[in-house]
Structure formats: structure tokens, C-alpha cells
CSV table of C-alpha atoms and ligand atoms in Angstrom, one decimal:
chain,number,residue,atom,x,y,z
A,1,UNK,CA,18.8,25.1,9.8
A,2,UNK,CA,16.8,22.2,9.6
A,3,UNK,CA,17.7,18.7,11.4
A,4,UNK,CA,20.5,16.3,9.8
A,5,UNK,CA,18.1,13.7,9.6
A,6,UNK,CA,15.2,16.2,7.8
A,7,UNK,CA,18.1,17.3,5.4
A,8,UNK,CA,18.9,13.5,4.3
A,9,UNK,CA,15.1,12.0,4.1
A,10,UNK,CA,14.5,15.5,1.6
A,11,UNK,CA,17.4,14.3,-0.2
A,12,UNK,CA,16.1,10.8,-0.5
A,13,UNK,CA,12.3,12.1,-1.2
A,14,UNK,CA,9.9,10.6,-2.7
A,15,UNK,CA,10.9,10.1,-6.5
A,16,UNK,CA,7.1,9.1,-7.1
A,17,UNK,CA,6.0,12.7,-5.9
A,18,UNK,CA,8.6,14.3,-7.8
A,19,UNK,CA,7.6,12.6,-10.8
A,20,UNK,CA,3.9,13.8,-10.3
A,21,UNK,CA,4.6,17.3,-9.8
A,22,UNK,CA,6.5,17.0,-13.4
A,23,UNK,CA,3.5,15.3,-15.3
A,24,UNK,CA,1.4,18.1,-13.9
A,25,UNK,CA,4.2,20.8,-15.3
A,26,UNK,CA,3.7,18.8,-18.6
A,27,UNK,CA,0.0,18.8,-19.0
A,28,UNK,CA,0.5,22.6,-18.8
A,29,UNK,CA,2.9,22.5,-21.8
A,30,UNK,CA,1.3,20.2,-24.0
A,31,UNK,CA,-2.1,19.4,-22.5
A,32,UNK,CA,-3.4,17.1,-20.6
A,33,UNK,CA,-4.8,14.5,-22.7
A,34,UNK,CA,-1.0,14.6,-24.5
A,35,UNK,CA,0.8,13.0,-21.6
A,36,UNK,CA,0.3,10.0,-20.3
A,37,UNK,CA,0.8,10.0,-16.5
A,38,UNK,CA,1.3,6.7,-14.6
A,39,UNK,CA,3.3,7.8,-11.8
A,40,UNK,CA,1.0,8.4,-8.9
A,41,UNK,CA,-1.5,5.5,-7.2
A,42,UNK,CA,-4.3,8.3,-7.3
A,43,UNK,CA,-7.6,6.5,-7.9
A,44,UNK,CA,-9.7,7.7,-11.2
A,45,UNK,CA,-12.7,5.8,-10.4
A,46,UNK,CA,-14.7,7.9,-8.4
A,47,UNK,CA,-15.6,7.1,-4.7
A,48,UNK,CA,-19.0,4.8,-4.6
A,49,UNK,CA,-22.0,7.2,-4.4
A,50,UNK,CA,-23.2,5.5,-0.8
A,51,UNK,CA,-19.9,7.2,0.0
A,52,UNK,CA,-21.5,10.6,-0.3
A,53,UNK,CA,-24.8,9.4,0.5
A,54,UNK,CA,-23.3,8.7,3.7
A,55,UNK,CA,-21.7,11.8,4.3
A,56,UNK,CA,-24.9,13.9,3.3
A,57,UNK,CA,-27.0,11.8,5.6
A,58,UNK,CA,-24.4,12.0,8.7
A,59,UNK,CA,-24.1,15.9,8.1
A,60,UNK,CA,-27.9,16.2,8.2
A,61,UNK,CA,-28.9,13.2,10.9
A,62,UNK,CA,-26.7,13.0,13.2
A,63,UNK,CA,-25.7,15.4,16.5
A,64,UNK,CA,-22.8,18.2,15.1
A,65,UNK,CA,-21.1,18.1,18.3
A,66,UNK,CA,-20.7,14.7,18.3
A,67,UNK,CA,-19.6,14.2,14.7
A,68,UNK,CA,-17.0,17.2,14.4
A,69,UNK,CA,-15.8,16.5,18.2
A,70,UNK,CA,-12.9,14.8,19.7
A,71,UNK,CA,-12.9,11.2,20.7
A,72,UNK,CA,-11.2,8.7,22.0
A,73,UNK,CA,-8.2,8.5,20.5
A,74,UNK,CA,-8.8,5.2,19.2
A,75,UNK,CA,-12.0,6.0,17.6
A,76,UNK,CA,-15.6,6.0,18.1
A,77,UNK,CA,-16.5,3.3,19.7
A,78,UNK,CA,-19.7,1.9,17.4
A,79,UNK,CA,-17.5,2.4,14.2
A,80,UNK,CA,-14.8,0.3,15.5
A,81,UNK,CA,-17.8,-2.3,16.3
A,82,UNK,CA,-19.0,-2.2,13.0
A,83,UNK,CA,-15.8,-2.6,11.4
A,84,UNK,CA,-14.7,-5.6,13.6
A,85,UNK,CA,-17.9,-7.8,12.8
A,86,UNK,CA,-17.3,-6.8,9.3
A,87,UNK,CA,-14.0,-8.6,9.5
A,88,UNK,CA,-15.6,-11.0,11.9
A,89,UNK,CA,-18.2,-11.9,8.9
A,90,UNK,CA,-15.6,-12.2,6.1
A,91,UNK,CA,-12.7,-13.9,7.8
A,92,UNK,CA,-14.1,-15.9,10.2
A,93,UNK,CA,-12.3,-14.0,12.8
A,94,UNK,CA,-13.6,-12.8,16.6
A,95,UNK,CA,-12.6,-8.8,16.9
A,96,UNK,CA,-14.2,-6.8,18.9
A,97,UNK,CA,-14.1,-3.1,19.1
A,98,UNK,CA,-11.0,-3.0,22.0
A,99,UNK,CA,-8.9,-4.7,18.2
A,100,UNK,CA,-9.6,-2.1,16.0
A,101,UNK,CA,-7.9,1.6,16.4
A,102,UNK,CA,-8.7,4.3,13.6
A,103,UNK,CA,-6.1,5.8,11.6
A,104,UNK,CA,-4.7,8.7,9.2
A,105,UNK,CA,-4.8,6.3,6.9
A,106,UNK,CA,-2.1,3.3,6.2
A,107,UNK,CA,0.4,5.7,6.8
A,108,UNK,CA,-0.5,6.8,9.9
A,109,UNK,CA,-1.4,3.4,10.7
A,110,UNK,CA,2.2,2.3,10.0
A,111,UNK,CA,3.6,5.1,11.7
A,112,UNK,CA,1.4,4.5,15.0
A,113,UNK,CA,2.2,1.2,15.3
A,114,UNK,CA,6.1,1.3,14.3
A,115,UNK,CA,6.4,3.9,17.2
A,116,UNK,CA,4.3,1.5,19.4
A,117,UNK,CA,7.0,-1.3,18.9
A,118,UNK,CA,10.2,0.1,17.7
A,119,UNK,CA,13.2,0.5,20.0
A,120,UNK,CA,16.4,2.7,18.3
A,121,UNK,CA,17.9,0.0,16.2
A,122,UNK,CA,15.4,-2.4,16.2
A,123,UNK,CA,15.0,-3.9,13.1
A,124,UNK,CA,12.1,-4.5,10.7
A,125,UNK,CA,12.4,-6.6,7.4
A,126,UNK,CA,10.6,-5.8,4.4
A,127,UNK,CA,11.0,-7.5,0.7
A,128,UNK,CA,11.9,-5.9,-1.9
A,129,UNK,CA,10.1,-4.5,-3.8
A,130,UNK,CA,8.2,-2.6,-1.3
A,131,UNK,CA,6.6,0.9,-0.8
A,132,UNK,CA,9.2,3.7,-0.5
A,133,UNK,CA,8.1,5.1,2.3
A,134,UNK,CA,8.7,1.9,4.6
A,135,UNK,CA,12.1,3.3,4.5
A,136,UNK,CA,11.1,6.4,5.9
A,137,UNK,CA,8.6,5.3,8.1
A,138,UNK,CA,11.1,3.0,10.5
A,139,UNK,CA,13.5,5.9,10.6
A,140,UNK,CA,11.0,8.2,11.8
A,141,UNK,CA,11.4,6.1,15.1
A,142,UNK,CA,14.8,4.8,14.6
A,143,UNK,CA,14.4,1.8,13.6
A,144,UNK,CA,16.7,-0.3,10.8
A,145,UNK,CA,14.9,-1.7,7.7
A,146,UNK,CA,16.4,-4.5,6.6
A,147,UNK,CA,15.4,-5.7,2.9
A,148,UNK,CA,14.9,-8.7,1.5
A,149,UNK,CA,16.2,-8.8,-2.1
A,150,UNK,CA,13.5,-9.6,-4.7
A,151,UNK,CA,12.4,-12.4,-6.2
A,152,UNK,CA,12.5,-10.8,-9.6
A,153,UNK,CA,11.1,-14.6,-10.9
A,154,UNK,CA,8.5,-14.4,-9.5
A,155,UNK,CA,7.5,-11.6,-7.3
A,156,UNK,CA,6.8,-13.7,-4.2
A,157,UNK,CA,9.1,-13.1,-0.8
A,158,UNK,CA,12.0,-14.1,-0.5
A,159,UNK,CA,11.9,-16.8,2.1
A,160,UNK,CA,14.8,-18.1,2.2
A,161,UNK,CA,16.5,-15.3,2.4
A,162,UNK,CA,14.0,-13.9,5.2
A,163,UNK,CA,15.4,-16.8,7.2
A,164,UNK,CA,19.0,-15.4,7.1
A,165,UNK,CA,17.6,-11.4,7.7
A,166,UNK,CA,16.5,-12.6,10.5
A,167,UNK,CA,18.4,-11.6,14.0
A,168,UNK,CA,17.5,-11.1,18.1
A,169,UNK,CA,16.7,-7.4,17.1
A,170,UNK,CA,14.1,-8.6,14.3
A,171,UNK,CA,10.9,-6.6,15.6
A,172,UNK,CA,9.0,-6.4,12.7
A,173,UNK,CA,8.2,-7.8,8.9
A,174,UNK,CA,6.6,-5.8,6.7
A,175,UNK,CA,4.4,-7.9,3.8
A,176,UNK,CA,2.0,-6.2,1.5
A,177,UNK,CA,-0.7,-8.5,-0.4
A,178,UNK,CA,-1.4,-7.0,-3.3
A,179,UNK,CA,1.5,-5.3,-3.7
A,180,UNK,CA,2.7,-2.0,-4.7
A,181,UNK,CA,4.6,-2.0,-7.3
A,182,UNK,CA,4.0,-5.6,-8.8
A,183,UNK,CA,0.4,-6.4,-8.2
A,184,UNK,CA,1.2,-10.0,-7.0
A,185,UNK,CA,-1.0,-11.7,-4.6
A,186,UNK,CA,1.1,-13.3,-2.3
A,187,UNK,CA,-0.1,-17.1,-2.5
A,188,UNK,CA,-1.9,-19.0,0.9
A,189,UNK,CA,1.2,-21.3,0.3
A,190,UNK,CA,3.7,-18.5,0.8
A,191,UNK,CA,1.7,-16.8,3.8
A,192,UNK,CA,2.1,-20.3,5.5
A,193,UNK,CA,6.1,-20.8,5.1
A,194,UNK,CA,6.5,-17.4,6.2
A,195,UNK,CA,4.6,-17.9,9.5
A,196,UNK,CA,6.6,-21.0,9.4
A,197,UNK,CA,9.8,-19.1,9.4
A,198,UNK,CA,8.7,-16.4,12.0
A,199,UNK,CA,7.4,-19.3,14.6
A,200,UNK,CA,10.8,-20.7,14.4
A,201,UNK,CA,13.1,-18.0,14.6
A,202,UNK,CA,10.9,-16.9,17.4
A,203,UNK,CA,11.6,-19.6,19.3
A,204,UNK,CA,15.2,-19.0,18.4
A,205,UNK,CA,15.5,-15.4,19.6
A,206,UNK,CA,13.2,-15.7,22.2
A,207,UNK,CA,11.4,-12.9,21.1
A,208,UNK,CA,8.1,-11.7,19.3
A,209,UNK,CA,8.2,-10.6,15.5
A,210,UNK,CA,5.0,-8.6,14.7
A,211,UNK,CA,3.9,-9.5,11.2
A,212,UNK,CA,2.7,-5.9,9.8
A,213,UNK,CA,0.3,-6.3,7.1
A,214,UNK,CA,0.1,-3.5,5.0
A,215,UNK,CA,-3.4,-3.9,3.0
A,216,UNK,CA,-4.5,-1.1,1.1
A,217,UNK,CA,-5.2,-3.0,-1.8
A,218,UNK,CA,-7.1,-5.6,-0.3
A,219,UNK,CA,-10.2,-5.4,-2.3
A,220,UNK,CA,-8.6,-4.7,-5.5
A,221,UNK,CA,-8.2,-8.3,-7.2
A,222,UNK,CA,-8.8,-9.5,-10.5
A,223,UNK,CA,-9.5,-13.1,-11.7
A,224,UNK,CA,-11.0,-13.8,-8.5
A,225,UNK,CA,-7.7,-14.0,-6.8
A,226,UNK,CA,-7.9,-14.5,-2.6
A,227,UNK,CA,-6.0,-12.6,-0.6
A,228,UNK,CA,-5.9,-14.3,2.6
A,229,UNK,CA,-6.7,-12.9,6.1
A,230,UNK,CA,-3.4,-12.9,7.8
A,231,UNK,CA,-4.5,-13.6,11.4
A,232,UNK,CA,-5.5,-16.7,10.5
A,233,UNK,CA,-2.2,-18.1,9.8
A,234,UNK,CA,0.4,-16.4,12.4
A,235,UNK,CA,-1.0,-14.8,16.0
A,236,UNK,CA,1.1,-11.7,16.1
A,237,UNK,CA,-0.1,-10.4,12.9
A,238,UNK,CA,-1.3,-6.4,13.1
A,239,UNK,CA,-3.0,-5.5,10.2
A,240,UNK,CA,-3.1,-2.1,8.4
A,241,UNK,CA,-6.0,-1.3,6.3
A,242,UNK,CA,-6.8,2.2,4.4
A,243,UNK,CA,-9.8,2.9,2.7
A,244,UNK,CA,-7.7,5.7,0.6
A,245,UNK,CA,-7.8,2.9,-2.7
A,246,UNK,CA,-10.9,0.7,-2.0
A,247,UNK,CA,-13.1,3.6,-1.9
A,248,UNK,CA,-11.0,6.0,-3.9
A,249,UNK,CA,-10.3,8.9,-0.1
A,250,UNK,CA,-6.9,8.9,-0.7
A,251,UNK,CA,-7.2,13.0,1.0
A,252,UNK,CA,-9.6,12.1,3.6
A,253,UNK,CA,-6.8,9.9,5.0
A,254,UNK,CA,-8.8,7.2,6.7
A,255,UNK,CA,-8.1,3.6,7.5
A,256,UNK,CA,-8.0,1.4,10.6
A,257,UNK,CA,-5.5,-1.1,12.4
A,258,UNK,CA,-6.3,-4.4,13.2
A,259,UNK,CA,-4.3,-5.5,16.7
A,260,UNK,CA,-5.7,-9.3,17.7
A,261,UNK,CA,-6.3,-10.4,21.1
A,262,UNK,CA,-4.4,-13.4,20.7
A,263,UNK,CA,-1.1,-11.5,19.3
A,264,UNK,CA,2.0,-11.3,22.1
A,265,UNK,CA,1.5,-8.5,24.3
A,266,UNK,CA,-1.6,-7.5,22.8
A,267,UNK,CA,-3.3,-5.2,25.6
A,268,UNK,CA,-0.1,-3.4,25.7
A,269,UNK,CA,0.2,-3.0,22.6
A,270,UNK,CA,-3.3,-2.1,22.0
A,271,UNK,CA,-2.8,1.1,24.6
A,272,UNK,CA,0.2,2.1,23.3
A,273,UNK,CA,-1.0,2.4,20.0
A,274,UNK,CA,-3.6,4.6,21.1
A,275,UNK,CA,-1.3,6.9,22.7
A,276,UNK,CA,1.2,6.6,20.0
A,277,UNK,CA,-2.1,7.9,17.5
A,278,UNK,CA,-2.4,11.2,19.8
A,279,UNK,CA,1.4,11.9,20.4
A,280,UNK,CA,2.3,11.9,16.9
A,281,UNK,CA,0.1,14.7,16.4
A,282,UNK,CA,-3.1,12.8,14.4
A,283,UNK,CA,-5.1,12.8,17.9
A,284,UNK,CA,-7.5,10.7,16.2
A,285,UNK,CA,-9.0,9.9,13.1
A,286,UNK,CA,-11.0,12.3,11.1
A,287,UNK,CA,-13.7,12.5,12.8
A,288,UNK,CA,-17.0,12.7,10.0
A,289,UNK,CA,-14.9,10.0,7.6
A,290,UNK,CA,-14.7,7.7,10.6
A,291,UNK,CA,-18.6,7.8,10.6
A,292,UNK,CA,-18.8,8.0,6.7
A,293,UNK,CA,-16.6,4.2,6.4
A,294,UNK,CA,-18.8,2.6,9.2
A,295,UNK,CA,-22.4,3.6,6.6
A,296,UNK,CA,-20.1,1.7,3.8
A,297,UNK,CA,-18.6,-1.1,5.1
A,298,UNK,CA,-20.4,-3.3,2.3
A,299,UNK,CA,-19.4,-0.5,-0.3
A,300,UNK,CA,-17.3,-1.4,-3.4
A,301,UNK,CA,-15.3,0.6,-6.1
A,302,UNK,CA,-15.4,-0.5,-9.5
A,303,UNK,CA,-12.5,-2.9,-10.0
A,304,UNK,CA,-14.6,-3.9,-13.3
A,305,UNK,CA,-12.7,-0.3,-14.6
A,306,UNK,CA,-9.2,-1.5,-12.9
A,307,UNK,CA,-9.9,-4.8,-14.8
A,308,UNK,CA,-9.9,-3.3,-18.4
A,309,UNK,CA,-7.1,-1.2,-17.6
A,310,UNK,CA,-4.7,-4.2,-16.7
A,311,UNK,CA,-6.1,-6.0,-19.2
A,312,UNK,CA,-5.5,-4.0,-22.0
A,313,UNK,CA,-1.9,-2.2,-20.6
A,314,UNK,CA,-0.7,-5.8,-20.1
A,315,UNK,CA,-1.7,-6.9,-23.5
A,316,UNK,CA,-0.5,-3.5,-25.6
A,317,UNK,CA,3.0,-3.7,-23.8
A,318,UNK,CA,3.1,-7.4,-24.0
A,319,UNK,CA,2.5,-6.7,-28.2
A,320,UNK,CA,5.3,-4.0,-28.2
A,321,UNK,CA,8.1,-6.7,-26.6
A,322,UNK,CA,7.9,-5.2,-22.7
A,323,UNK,CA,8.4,-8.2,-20.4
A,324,UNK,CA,6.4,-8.2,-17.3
A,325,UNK,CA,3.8,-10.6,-14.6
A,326,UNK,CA,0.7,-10.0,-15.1
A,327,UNK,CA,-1.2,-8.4,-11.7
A,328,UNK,CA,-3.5,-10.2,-10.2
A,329,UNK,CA,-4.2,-7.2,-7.9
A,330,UNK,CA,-3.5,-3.8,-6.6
A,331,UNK,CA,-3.1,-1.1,-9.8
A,332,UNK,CA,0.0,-2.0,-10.8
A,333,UNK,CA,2.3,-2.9,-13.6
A,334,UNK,CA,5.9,-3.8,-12.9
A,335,UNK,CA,8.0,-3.7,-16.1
A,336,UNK,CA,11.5,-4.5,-16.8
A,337,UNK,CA,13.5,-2.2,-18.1
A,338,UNK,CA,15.1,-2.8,-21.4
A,339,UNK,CA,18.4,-1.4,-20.1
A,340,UNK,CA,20.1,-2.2,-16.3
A,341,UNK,CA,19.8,1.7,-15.8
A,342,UNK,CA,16.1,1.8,-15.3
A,343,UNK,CA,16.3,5.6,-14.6
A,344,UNK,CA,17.7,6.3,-18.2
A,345,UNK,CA,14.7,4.4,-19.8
A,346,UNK,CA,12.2,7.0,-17.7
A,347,UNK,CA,14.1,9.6,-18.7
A,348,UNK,CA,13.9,8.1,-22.5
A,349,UNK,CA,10.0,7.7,-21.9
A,350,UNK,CA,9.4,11.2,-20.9
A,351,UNK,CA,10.3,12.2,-24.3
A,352,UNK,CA,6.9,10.1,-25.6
A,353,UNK,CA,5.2,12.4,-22.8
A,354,UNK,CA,4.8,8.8,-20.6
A,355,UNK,CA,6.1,9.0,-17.1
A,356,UNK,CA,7.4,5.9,-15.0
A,357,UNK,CA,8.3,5.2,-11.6
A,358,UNK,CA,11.9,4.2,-11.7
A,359,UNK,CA,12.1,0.6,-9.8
A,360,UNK,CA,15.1,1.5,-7.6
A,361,UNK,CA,12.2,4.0,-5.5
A,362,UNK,CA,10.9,0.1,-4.7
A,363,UNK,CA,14.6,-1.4,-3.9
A,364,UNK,CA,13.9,-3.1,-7.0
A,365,UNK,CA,16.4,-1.6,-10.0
A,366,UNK,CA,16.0,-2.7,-13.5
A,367,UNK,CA,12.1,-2.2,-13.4
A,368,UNK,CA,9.6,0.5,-13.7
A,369,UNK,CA,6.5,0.8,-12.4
A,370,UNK,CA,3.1,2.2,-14.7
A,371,UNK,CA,-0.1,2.7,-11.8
A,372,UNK,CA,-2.9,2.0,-14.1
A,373,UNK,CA,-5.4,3.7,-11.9
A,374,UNK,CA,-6.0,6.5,-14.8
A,375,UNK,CA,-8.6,6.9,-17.4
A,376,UNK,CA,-9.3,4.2,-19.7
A,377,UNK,CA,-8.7,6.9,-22.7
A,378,UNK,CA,-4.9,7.6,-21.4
A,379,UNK,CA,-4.5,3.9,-21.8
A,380,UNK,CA,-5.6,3.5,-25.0
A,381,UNK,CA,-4.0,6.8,-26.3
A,382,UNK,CA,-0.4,5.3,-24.7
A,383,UNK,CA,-0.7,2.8,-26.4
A,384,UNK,CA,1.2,3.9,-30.1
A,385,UNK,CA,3.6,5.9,-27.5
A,386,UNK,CA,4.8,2.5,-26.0
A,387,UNK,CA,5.5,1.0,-29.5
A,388,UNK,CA,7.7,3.8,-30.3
A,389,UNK,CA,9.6,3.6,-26.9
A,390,UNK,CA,9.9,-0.3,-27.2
A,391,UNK,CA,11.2,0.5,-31.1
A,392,UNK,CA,13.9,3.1,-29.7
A,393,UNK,CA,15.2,0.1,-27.7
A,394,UNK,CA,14.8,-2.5,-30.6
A,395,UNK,CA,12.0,-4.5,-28.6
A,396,UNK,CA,9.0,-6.1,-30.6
A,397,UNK,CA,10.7,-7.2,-33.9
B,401,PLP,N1,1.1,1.3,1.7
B,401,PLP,C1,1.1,1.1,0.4
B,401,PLP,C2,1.7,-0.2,-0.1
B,401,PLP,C3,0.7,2.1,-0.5
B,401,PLP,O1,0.8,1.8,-1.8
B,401,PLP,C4,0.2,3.3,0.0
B,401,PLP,C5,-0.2,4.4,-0.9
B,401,PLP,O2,0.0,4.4,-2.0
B,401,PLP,C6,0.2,3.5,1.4
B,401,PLP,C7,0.6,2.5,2.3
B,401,PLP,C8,-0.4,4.7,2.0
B,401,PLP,O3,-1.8,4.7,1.9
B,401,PLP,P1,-2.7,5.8,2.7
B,401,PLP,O4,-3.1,6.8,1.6
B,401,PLP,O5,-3.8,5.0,3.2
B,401,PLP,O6,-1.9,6.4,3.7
């Protein structure tokens, strides 16, 4: 038998997956260039060619024991320098190599550093809509997450609701900037009433509240949007950052947190973390990727390809009568539903061969969410197929 808690999460498992295991059943039935699959956040645009470069070069320069071996479980050493004066060049920030701790990932870099700080019941607040898996992620180490409903206006947190959310056993708050599923950016305006709220209800409680930053997107901004650097407005900010979307590794699972000096606790924290990165089974990063992402610090996708896949989704569903914001980052579109029952209207879509994340994965019912990161050709060719959908519901007219 497996445990009570396994038997619930597999209930509750990831709708997004599930969804992506069907599109791949239907490209068997009807092709693949007949269905139109905007479930998973998979990049298309290939990773940048200094990527391999770097990988090619490592592979051929560098010593084999060192590259394949173990290491601290932090992470080599010079690639956490590199990445901290990275940071420290962009954001005007002062890391050294002791602030940055390699990851599996975002995910493992959540999971490291919510079993670093969580006790059972400890809280941490995320708004809504958010990433699944945040839900999963907090249970892993008992924790509670507490939501903040959405701002469906709007997209933005919630503030004044975080302010009531907020209690002694608040640990944690959980922003991602741009988002998954709606592609906002949250505003310098909003980051600064938020560290507002947490200085005061910290002085309150009596207690530290870790701002989490989940950042995979970071890079990923249209319009030239800023996304600003956390750290800089509220001290106990740990950053998570993944090169799995910036330079399309999603499977290499590689990505770094960021745990500041200056943040409450901090040298704890910063040993913890490194034990909680072996005893949860990653011991440390991949080993040849961490190498790979310090040769490509400067290295960029093409968000030029994102761009004219937002640009022309937003604009074809805008023509048939969907309602949505338009993103100003991430690859997301966040659509409402023509009917309450957002699950119905994916099920109606999968009869035009298009597939949809249902909102309520997100906390957020009532919307659907389309991940544009997918051939520009599957946008184009939706296109008719989004008219008829948004005729079956008596939209556009
Ligand atoms: N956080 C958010 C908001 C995401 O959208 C994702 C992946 O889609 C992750 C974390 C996990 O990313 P990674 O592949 O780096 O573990």
C-alpha cells in the first residue's frame, strides 16, 4: 500500500501533466500538426547554441573527474562566483559565492529551501493564481499554504487581503514575477506595498517572513517590461531562479537559489539549505550543467519568437470575443472562460483538437490557461479553431 498522503497528492496530480499525456495520445490519432497543444510550459525555441558550445568545450577542456564528480553540496565553488557577480552587475547587489546554492532546478530550489524553514503547520501564503505544485511542495514538509484569492481585475496580489492571511505562523510568501499562468509583471509599486505589509506584520508577530521569489521567467519580458530585483526592496527575500525557461533545459533541471547576507538568520539558513539539497536526495546539482550555465551567464533565448506568439494569440482571440490581459511576460495567456465551469469549456475545446489548462489547477476557476511556448505554425493554424470554439459559445458577434 502506498502512504495516505502519496494516495491523496496522486489524486490531486497534476491536471497540466495529465493534459499533456492526452495531446500526445491525440497527435497519434490525428497527427500532430492537427492538434493544437497549449497545455505544457515546454519551451520550443531551442536552447542558445553557446549552450552546446559550452557543453562541447567543457567535455573536451576540462578535467573528467572533476566535471562528472561530487561537490559540495552547494555547488562548485567558481560557478556560484560567477553567478553572484552576474547578479551583482545587473542589480546592483553584493553576493558572493557563500549566497548562491545550486539547484534541481526551481523545483528543487523550492523544495530545499521550504524544508530549510518549514515547521509542521507553519504556514506559507501564495496568491492566487499560482503554480500548482506550490500546493504540493509545502506539504511535502508539512507545511499549510494559505492562498490569497485573485485579483481577477487585474492580476496583481492581493494586498489587502495578504494583510488579513497573515498570522504568528506566517513563514513564508510565495510571489512569482512573471507569472505562471497570467504573464503579469508584478509592478515596482506593488513589490513595495508588499514589503510594506511584511515589515509590519513582522514587527507584529515578532517573527521573520521569508519572501520566496519564484523567478523562472525572469528574462522572459515583452515591451521592455522590468521585473525588479527583489532584494532590493525587502531583506529576507530568497530568490529561486531556473534556467529550465530562459535557456530552454527544462530536463537538465538546473537553477540556483539566491539566500542574501543581510536576510534574518541568513548563515543558518544558508547551511541548512545545503544540507536540506543532499538529504532530499538531489546531493547536488548536475554536475556538467552547473559548469555549462556559468560559460552562459550572458546567454539569451529568443524572446523575439515568444513576442510573435503573444502577439498574434492575443490578437486572434481578442478578434474571436475571448477576454483576457495581455502578458507582459512569462509564456502565458490567461483566458476567461465563457462559462463559470471552466473545466466544461476544455472539455468543449478538445473537440477543436485545442487543449487548455483548466484555471482551477491555478486556484483560479473561471479561466484557462494557453502556454504559448509552441511553434509559430500551431498558432496560426489555431487560429480558425478558436473562432469556431468562441461561435459554439456565441462570443464574437
Ligand atoms: N515555478 C514556476 C512558476 C513554474 O512555472 C515552473 C515550471 O513550469 C517551475 C517553478 C518549475 O521549474 P523547473 O523546471 O526549473 O523546476
Amino acid at each position: 500500500m502506498i502512504s495516505k498522503k502519496m494516495e491523496a497528492m496522486v489524486q490531486g496530480s497534476s491536471a497540466i501533466r495529465a493534459m499533456f499525456e492526452e495531446g500526445k495520445k491525440m497527435a497519434e490519432k490525428y497527427g500532430a500538426e492537427n492538434v493544437y497543444d497549449f497545455s505544457l510550459g515546454n519551451p520550443n525555441v531551442p536552447a542558445p547554441a553557446q549552450v552546446k558550445e559550452a557543453a562541447v568545450a567543457i567535455l573536451n577542456e576540462e578535467d573528467s573527474l572533476m566535471v562528472h564528480g561530487y561537490m559540495s553540496n552547494s555547488g562548485y565553488e567558481d560557478v556560484r562566483a560567477i553567478i553572484a557577480n552576474s547578479l551583482n552587475r545587473r542589480f546592483g547587489t553584493a553576493f558572493g559565492e557563500e549566497n548562491i546554492l545550486m539547484t534541481v532546478g526551481a523545483a528543487g530550489g523550492l523544495n530545499v529551501i521550504l524544508k530549510t524553514l518549514l515547521n509542521p503547520g507553519d504556514e506559507v501564503i501564495a496568491f492566487a493564481p499560482y503554480f500548482g505544485e506550490y500546493r504540493s511542495y509545502v506539504s511535502n514538509y508539512d507545511g499549510v499554504l494559505v492562498e490569497v484569492p485573485a485579483d481577477t481585475q487585474t492580476f496583481q496580489p492581493n494586498l489587502k487581503m495578504l494583510g488579513q492571511k497573515i498570522t504568528e505562523k506566517t513563514k513564508a510568501v510565495i510571489v512569482n514575477s512573471p507569472n505562471n499562468p497570467t504573464g503579469v509583471v508584478y509592478s515596482e509599486e506593488t513589490i513595495r506595498q508588499l514589503a510594506q505589509v511584511l515589515e509590519e506584520k513582522q514587527s507584529v508577530f515578532g517573527t521573520s517572513i521569508y519572501l520566496i521569489s519564484d523567478e523562472p521567467y525572469r528574462e522572459l519580458v515583452y515591451d521592455g517590461a522590468q521585473v525588479p530585483w527583489l532584494t532590493n526592496y525587502y531583506k529576507n527575500t530568497i530568490v529561486g531562479y531556473s534556467y529550465s525557461k530562459s535557456l530552454s533545459l527544462p530536463g537538465e533541471r538546473i537553477g540556483y537559489l539566491v539566500i542574501p547576507s543581510e536576510a534574518d538568520d541568513s548563515a543558518l539558513i544558508i547551511g541548512a539549505a545545503n544540507v536540506a539539497n543532499r538529504i532530499l536526495g538531489y546531493v547536488n546539482a548536475p554536475s556538467l550543467f552547473q559548469r555549462v550555465v556559468a560559460r552562459c551567464v550572458d546567454a539569451k533565448t529568443d524572446v523575439a519568437y515568444y513576442d510573435r506568439n503573444r502577439e498574434t494569440l492575443y490578437s486572434g482571440l481578442q478578434k474571436a470575443g475571448f477576454s483576457c490581459i495581455k502578458p507582459e511576460g512569462a509564456f502565458y495567456l490567461f483566458v476567461k472562460s465563457p462559462v463559470e465551469d471552466e473545466k466544461t469549456f476544455c472539455e468543449a475545446a478538445k473537440k477543436y483538437h485545442l487543449l487548455l489548462v483548466p484555471g482551477s489547477s491555478f486556484a483560479c476557476p473561471g479561466f484557462v490557461r494557453l502556454a504559448y511556448c509552441v511553434s509559430y505554425e500551431t498558432i496560426v493554424n489555431s487560429l480558425p479553431k478558436f473562432m469556431e470554439l468562441a461561435a459554439e459559445y456565441g462570443l464574437g458577434k
